[in-house]
Amino acid sequence: MSVTLDARISHLPFERFLGEQRPMLVSFLRGRGISLDDAQDIAQESLYKLTRYRDAPVEALKPLLYRIALNLLHDSRRRQAGLYQTSLSDMELQAHDIQDEMPRPEQWAEDREELARVRAAINLLPERCREVYLLNRIEGMSYTQISRHCGISVKTVEKHIGKALSSLRTLLSNQTSPVGVSEQRT
């Protein structure tokens, strides 16, 4: 029984050291840019690995503890890098796909001009016709829903949609500048 008590007493400085070092070790690891959970995990594993050296002098334990922690941190980062490692050819393909998806400046300018032409053409529609068209095409309302919303018959909704489509086709065919905007050249 006295052997067990003696062993416990002889390891008290070691256990006190572990308790004192844990919060400082977690802070040290957090300063290396890892999450609190990861820092706590690495600190715990480091303290566990340090128990192999419990008979070493207390002065030698701190540098050893921090070396163990840094090694575990590096191992962790290497494992994570392996999980997210992508070959160069894959990255080149992804970059190429992204570039293909992005419109060129000329295309972007043309699209904006086309949008301006469509908006101007819609604004030239008679008020009720424009309202019915926008409720159907933009708001996604059915003809029946529009008839209830506007207090008109479904047949009238159909006529307004037909008139809007016909007018827009005529207004937008062969136009190069926004409807209602005259070209000014200097």
PDB file of C-alpha atoms in Angstrom:
ATOM      1  CA  MET A   1       0.000   0.000   0.000  1.00  0.00           C
ATOM      2  CA  SER A   2       2.843   2.377   0.805  1.00  0.00           C
ATOM      3  CA  VAL A   3       4.392   1.727  -2.622  1.00  0.00           C
ATOM      4  CA  THR A   4       1.217   2.977  -4.321  1.00  0.00           C
ATOM      5  CA  LEU A   5       1.102   6.020  -2.059  1.00  0.00           C
ATOM      6  CA  ASP A   6       4.769   6.739  -2.699  1.00  0.00           C
ATOM      7  CA  ALA A   7       4.234   6.446  -6.454  1.00  0.00           C
ATOM      8  CA  ARG A   8       1.287   8.860  -6.271  1.00  0.00           C
ATOM      9  CA  ILE A   9       3.264  11.382  -4.263  1.00  0.00           C
ATOM     10  CA  SER A  10       6.232  11.168  -6.603  1.00  0.00           C
ATOM     11  CA  HIS A  11       3.993  11.914  -9.619  1.00  0.00           C
ATOM     12  CA  LEU A  12       2.183  14.914  -8.068  1.00  0.00           C
ATOM     13  CA  PRO A  13       4.581  17.450  -9.625  1.00  0.00           C
ATOM     14  CA  PHE A  14       4.000  15.817 -13.033  1.00  0.00           C
ATOM     15  CA  GLU A  15       0.212  15.902 -12.679  1.00  0.00           C
ATOM     16  CA  ARG A  16       0.337  19.531 -11.520  1.00  0.00           C
ATOM     17  CA  PHE A  17       2.510  20.333 -14.536  1.00  0.00           C
ATOM     18  CA  LEU A  18      -0.062  18.756 -16.873  1.00  0.00           C
ATOM     19  CA  GLY A  19      -2.895  20.757 -15.302  1.00  0.00           C
ATOM     20  CA  GLU A  20      -0.963  24.034 -15.549  1.00  0.00           C
ATOM     21  CA  GLN A  21       0.214  23.500 -19.116  1.00  0.00           C
ATOM     22  CA  ARG A  22      -3.062  22.458 -20.748  1.00  0.00           C
ATOM     23  CA  PRO A  23      -4.656  25.949 -21.084  1.00  0.00           C
ATOM     24  CA  MET A  24      -1.378  27.483 -22.256  1.00  0.00           C
ATOM     25  CA  LEU A  25      -0.871  24.687 -24.775  1.00  0.00           C
ATOM     26  CA  VAL A  26      -4.395  25.149 -26.177  1.00  0.00           C
ATOM     27  CA  SER A  27      -3.727  28.903 -26.553  1.00  0.00           C
ATOM     28  CA  PHE A  28      -0.398  28.186 -28.225  1.00  0.00           C
ATOM     29  CA  LEU A  29      -2.084  25.868 -30.731  1.00  0.00           C
ATOM     30  CA  ARG A  30      -4.942  28.320 -31.376  1.00  0.00           C
ATOM     31  CA  GLY A  31      -2.273  30.887 -32.214  1.00  0.00           C
ATOM     32  CA  ARG A  32      -1.191  28.542 -34.980  1.00  0.00           C
ATOM     33  CA  GLY A  33      -4.559  29.051 -36.715  1.00  0.00           C
ATOM     34  CA  ILE A  34      -6.582  25.999 -35.744  1.00  0.00           C
ATOM     35  CA  SER A  35     -10.037  25.729 -34.250  1.00  0.00           C
ATOM     36  CA  LEU A  36     -10.619  25.443 -30.516  1.00  0.00           C
ATOM     37  CA  ASP A  37     -11.810  21.844 -30.879  1.00  0.00           C
ATOM     38  CA  ASP A  38      -8.733  20.839 -32.869  1.00  0.00           C
ATOM     39  CA  ALA A  39      -6.448  22.647 -30.402  1.00  0.00           C
ATOM     40  CA  GLN A  40      -8.048  20.831 -27.480  1.00  0.00           C
ATOM     41  CA  ASP A  41      -7.742  17.472 -29.257  1.00  0.00           C
ATOM     42  CA  ILE A  42      -4.076  17.996 -30.066  1.00  0.00           C
ATOM     43  CA  ALA A  43      -3.373  19.262 -26.529  1.00  0.00           C
ATOM     44  CA  GLN A  44      -5.049  16.195 -25.038  1.00  0.00           C
ATOM     45  CA  GLU A  45      -3.104  13.838 -27.261  1.00  0.00           C
ATOM     46  CA  SER A  46       0.142  15.695 -26.497  1.00  0.00           C
ATOM     47  CA  LEU A  47      -0.419  15.454 -22.747  1.00  0.00           C
ATOM     48  CA  TYR A  48      -1.188  11.765 -23.119  1.00  0.00           C
ATOM     49  CA  LYS A  49       2.009  11.140 -25.089  1.00  0.00           C
ATOM     50  CA  LEU A  50       3.974  13.087 -22.493  1.00  0.00           C
ATOM     51  CA  THR A  51       2.948  10.595 -19.782  1.00  0.00           C
ATOM     52  CA  ARG A  52       5.652   8.283 -21.156  1.00  0.00           C
ATOM     53  CA  TYR A  53       8.163  10.783 -19.803  1.00  0.00           C
ATOM     54  CA  ARG A  54       6.645  11.285 -16.336  1.00  0.00           C
ATOM     55  CA  ASP A  55       9.912  10.326 -14.663  1.00  0.00           C
ATOM     56  CA  ALA A  56      11.846  13.019 -16.535  1.00  0.00           C
ATOM     57  CA  PRO A  57      12.750  16.222 -14.682  1.00  0.00           C
ATOM     58  CA  VAL A  58       9.909  18.791 -14.739  1.00  0.00           C
ATOM     59  CA  GLU A  59      12.192  21.386 -16.400  1.00  0.00           C
ATOM     60  CA  ALA A  60      12.606  19.109 -19.422  1.00  0.00           C
ATOM     61  CA  LEU A  61       8.884  18.463 -19.827  1.00  0.00           C
ATOM     62  CA  LYS A  62       7.751  21.824 -21.227  1.00  0.00           C
ATOM     63  CA  PRO A  63       9.980  21.840 -24.343  1.00  0.00           C
ATOM     64  CA  LEU A  64       9.142  18.182 -24.889  1.00  0.00           C
ATOM     65  CA  LEU A  65       5.396  18.858 -24.580  1.00  0.00           C
ATOM     66  CA  TYR A  66       5.495  21.698 -27.109  1.00  0.00           C
ATOM     67  CA  ARG A  67       7.584  19.625 -29.533  1.00  0.00           C
ATOM     68  CA  ILE A  68       5.046  16.779 -29.290  1.00  0.00           C
ATOM     69  CA  ALA A  69       2.191  19.253 -29.873  1.00  0.00           C
ATOM     70  CA  LEU A  70       3.882  20.831 -32.908  1.00  0.00           C
ATOM     71  CA  ASN A  71       4.572  17.407 -34.398  1.00  0.00           C
ATOM     72  CA  LEU A  72       0.927  16.425 -33.939  1.00  0.00           C
ATOM     73  CA  LEU A  73      -0.184  19.741 -35.478  1.00  0.00           C
ATOM     74  CA  HIS A  74       2.045  19.160 -38.513  1.00  0.00           C
ATOM     75  CA  ASP A  75       0.753  15.595 -38.842  1.00  0.00           C
ATOM     76  CA  SER A  76      -2.815  16.871 -38.694  1.00  0.00           C
ATOM     77  CA  ARG A  77      -2.170  19.466 -41.385  1.00  0.00           C
ATOM     78  CA  ARG A  78      -0.494  16.895 -43.624  1.00  0.00           C
ATOM     79  CA  ARG A  79      -3.529  14.617 -43.286  1.00  0.00           C
ATOM     80  CA  GLN A  80      -5.894  17.480 -44.118  1.00  0.00           C
ATOM     81  CA  ALA A  81      -3.789  18.548 -47.087  1.00  0.00           C
ATOM     82  CA  GLY A  82      -3.955  14.989 -48.394  1.00  0.00           C
ATOM     83  CA  LEU A  83      -7.736  15.033 -48.198  1.00  0.00           C
ATOM     84  CA  TYR A  84      -8.032  18.220 -50.226  1.00  0.00           C
ATOM     85  CA  GLN A  85      -5.166  17.644 -52.623  1.00  0.00           C
ATOM     86  CA  THR A  86      -6.175  18.107 -56.230  1.00  0.00           C
ATOM     87  CA  SER A  87      -3.987  17.376 -59.194  1.00  0.00           C
ATOM     88  CA  LEU A  88      -2.768  20.270 -61.305  1.00  0.00           C
ATOM     89  CA  SER A  89      -4.660  19.041 -64.354  1.00  0.00           C
ATOM     90  CA  ASP A  90      -7.919  18.966 -62.358  1.00  0.00           C
ATOM     91  CA  MET A  91      -7.353  22.548 -61.198  1.00  0.00           C
ATOM     92  CA  GLU A  92      -6.608  23.653 -64.766  1.00  0.00           C
ATOM     93  CA  LEU A  93      -9.835  22.036 -65.968  1.00  0.00           C
ATOM     94  CA  GLN A  94     -11.819  23.690 -63.178  1.00  0.00           C
ATOM     95  CA  ALA A  95     -10.274  27.090 -63.948  1.00  0.00           C
ATOM     96  CA  HIS A  96     -11.085  26.597 -67.640  1.00  0.00           C
ATOM     97  CA  ASP A  97     -14.707  25.721 -66.793  1.00  0.00           C
ATOM     98  CA  ILE A  98     -15.041  28.820 -64.614  1.00  0.00           C
ATOM     99  CA  GLN A  99     -13.654  31.027 -67.369  1.00  0.00           C
ATOM    100  CA  ASP A 100     -16.048  29.489 -69.891  1.00  0.00           C
ATOM    101  CA  GLU A 101     -19.017  30.173 -67.615  1.00  0.00           C
ATOM    102  CA  MET A 102     -18.165  33.850 -67.160  1.00  0.00           C
ATOM    103  CA  PRO A 103     -19.402  36.096 -69.971  1.00  0.00           C
ATOM    104  CA  ARG A 104     -16.834  38.064 -71.880  1.00  0.00           C
ATOM    105  CA  PRO A 105     -17.112  41.855 -71.518  1.00  0.00           C
ATOM    106  CA  GLU A 106     -18.546  42.169 -75.028  1.00  0.00           C
ATOM    107  CA  GLN A 107     -21.180  39.533 -74.281  1.00  0.00           C
ATOM    108  CA  TRP A 108     -22.035  41.212 -70.990  1.00  0.00           C
ATOM    109  CA  ALA A 109     -22.492  44.573 -72.749  1.00  0.00           C
ATOM    110  CA  GLU A 110     -24.652  42.990 -75.456  1.00  0.00           C
ATOM    111  CA  ASP A 111     -26.814  41.277 -72.833  1.00  0.00           C
ATOM    112  CA  ARG A 112     -27.325  44.565 -70.993  1.00  0.00           C
ATOM    113  CA  GLU A 113     -28.329  46.290 -74.232  1.00  0.00           C
ATOM    114  CA  GLU A 114     -30.774  43.486 -75.023  1.00  0.00           C
ATOM    115  CA  LEU A 115     -32.278  43.739 -71.543  1.00  0.00           C
ATOM    116  CA  ALA A 116     -32.678  47.502 -71.964  1.00  0.00           C
ATOM    117  CA  ARG A 117     -34.459  46.922 -75.312  1.00  0.00           C
ATOM    118  CA  VAL A 118     -36.832  44.364 -73.744  1.00  0.00           C
ATOM    119  CA  ARG A 119     -37.615  46.618 -70.775  1.00  0.00           C
ATOM    120  CA  ALA A 120     -38.266  49.586 -73.038  1.00  0.00           C
ATOM    121  CA  ALA A 121     -40.532  47.479 -75.268  1.00  0.00           C
ATOM    122  CA  ILE A 122     -42.502  46.193 -72.267  1.00  0.00           C
ATOM    123  CA  ASN A 123     -42.905  49.767 -71.003  1.00  0.00           C
ATOM    124  CA  LEU A 124     -44.453  50.742 -74.363  1.00  0.00           C
ATOM    125  CA  LEU A 125     -47.274  48.199 -73.937  1.00  0.00           C
ATOM    126  CA  PRO A 126     -50.682  49.553 -72.869  1.00  0.00           C
ATOM    127  CA  GLU A 127     -50.925  49.627 -69.060  1.00  0.00           C
ATOM    128  CA  ARG A 128     -53.406  46.752 -68.554  1.00  0.00           C
ATOM    129  CA  CYS A 129     -51.694  44.622 -71.219  1.00  0.00           C
ATOM    130  CA  ARG A 130     -48.299  45.218 -69.543  1.00  0.00           C
ATOM    131  CA  GLU A 131     -49.722  44.386 -66.103  1.00  0.00           C
ATOM    132  CA  VAL A 132     -51.254  41.086 -67.306  1.00  0.00           C
ATOM    133  CA  TYR A 133     -48.074  40.144 -69.203  1.00  0.00           C
ATOM    134  CA  LEU A 134     -45.820  40.812 -66.186  1.00  0.00           C
ATOM    135  CA  LEU A 135     -48.137  38.942 -63.809  1.00  0.00           C
ATOM    136  CA  ASN A 136     -47.903  35.918 -66.096  1.00  0.00           C
ATOM    137  CA  ARG A 137     -44.233  36.018 -67.149  1.00  0.00           C
ATOM    138  CA  ILE A 138     -42.556  37.535 -64.090  1.00  0.00           C
ATOM    139  CA  GLU A 139     -44.851  36.612 -61.200  1.00  0.00           C
ATOM    140  CA  GLY A 140     -45.696  33.207 -62.697  1.00  0.00           C
ATOM    141  CA  MET A 141     -49.431  33.569 -62.199  1.00  0.00           C
ATOM    142  CA  SER A 142     -51.810  31.403 -64.243  1.00  0.00           C
ATOM    143  CA  TYR A 143     -54.456  32.960 -66.471  1.00  0.00           C
ATOM    144  CA  THR A 144     -57.133  32.047 -63.908  1.00  0.00           C
ATOM    145  CA  GLN A 145     -55.161  33.664 -61.078  1.00  0.00           C
ATOM    146  CA  ILE A 146     -54.640  36.814 -63.176  1.00  0.00           C
ATOM    147  CA  SER A 147     -58.354  36.993 -64.025  1.00  0.00           C
ATOM    148  CA  ARG A 148     -59.236  36.859 -60.311  1.00  0.00           C
ATOM    149  CA  HIS A 149     -56.464  39.319 -59.398  1.00  0.00           C
ATOM    150  CA  CYS A 150     -57.443  41.895 -62.040  1.00  0.00           C
ATOM    151  CA  GLY A 151     -61.204  41.278 -62.032  1.00  0.00           C
ATOM    152  CA  ILE A 152     -61.318  40.344 -65.723  1.00  0.00           C
ATOM    153  CA  SER A 153     -62.299  37.187 -67.589  1.00  0.00           C
ATOM    154  CA  VAL A 154     -59.812  34.481 -68.537  1.00  0.00           C
ATOM    155  CA  LYS A 155     -60.586  35.201 -72.203  1.00  0.00           C
ATOM    156  CA  THR A 156     -59.542  38.856 -71.676  1.00  0.00           C
ATOM    157  CA  VAL A 157     -56.308  37.680 -70.028  1.00  0.00           C
ATOM    158  CA  GLU A 158     -55.612  35.508 -73.092  1.00  0.00           C
ATOM    159  CA  LYS A 159     -56.208  38.494 -75.390  1.00  0.00           C
ATOM    160  CA  HIS A 160     -53.862  40.730 -73.351  1.00  0.00           C
ATOM    161  CA  ILE A 161     -51.126  38.069 -73.385  1.00  0.00           C
ATOM    162  CA  GLY A 162     -51.551  37.564 -77.134  1.00  0.00           C
ATOM    163  CA  LYS A 163     -51.453  41.312 -77.774  1.00  0.00           C
ATOM    164  CA  ALA A 164     -48.361  41.692 -75.549  1.00  0.00           C
ATOM    165  CA  LEU A 165     -46.493  38.899 -77.322  1.00  0.00           C
ATOM    166  CA  SER A 166     -47.397  40.213 -80.758  1.00  0.00           C
ATOM    167  CA  SER A 167     -46.426  43.775 -79.864  1.00  0.00           C
ATOM    168  CA  LEU A 168     -43.144  42.701 -78.264  1.00  0.00           C
ATOM    169  CA  ARG A 169     -42.251  40.594 -81.310  1.00  0.00           C
ATOM    170  CA  THR A 170     -42.856  43.579 -83.573  1.00  0.00           C
ATOM    171  CA  LEU A 171     -41.059  46.068 -81.307  1.00  0.00           C
ATOM    172  CA  LEU A 172     -38.017  43.865 -80.765  1.00  0.00           C
ATOM    173  CA  SER A 173     -37.504  42.544 -84.279  1.00  0.00           C
ATOM    174  CA  ASN A 174     -34.454  44.020 -85.980  1.00  0.00           C
ATOM    175  CA  GLN A 175     -33.729  46.662 -83.336  1.00  0.00           C
ATOM    176  CA  THR A 176     -30.200  47.604 -82.366  1.00  0.00           C
ATOM    177  CA  SER A 177     -30.850  50.245 -79.715  1.00  0.00           C
ATOM    178  CA  PRO A 178     -33.308  50.412 -76.825  1.00  0.00           C
ATOM    179  CA  VAL A 179     -36.872  51.093 -77.923  1.00  0.00           C
ATOM    180  CA  GLY A 180     -37.762  54.733 -77.502  1.00  0.00           C
ATOM    181  CA  VAL A 181     -34.113  55.813 -77.461  1.00  0.00           C
ATOM    182  CA  SER A 182     -32.925  57.542 -80.576  1.00  0.00           C
ATOM    183  CA  GLU A 183     -29.327  57.037 -81.609  1.00  0.00           C
ATOM    184  CA  GLN A 184     -27.287  60.175 -81.304  1.00  0.00           C
ATOM    185  CA  ARG A 185     -24.027  60.245 -83.201  1.00  0.00           C
ATOM    186  CA  THR A 186     -21.527  63.048 -82.948  1.00  0.00           C
TER     187      THR A 186
END
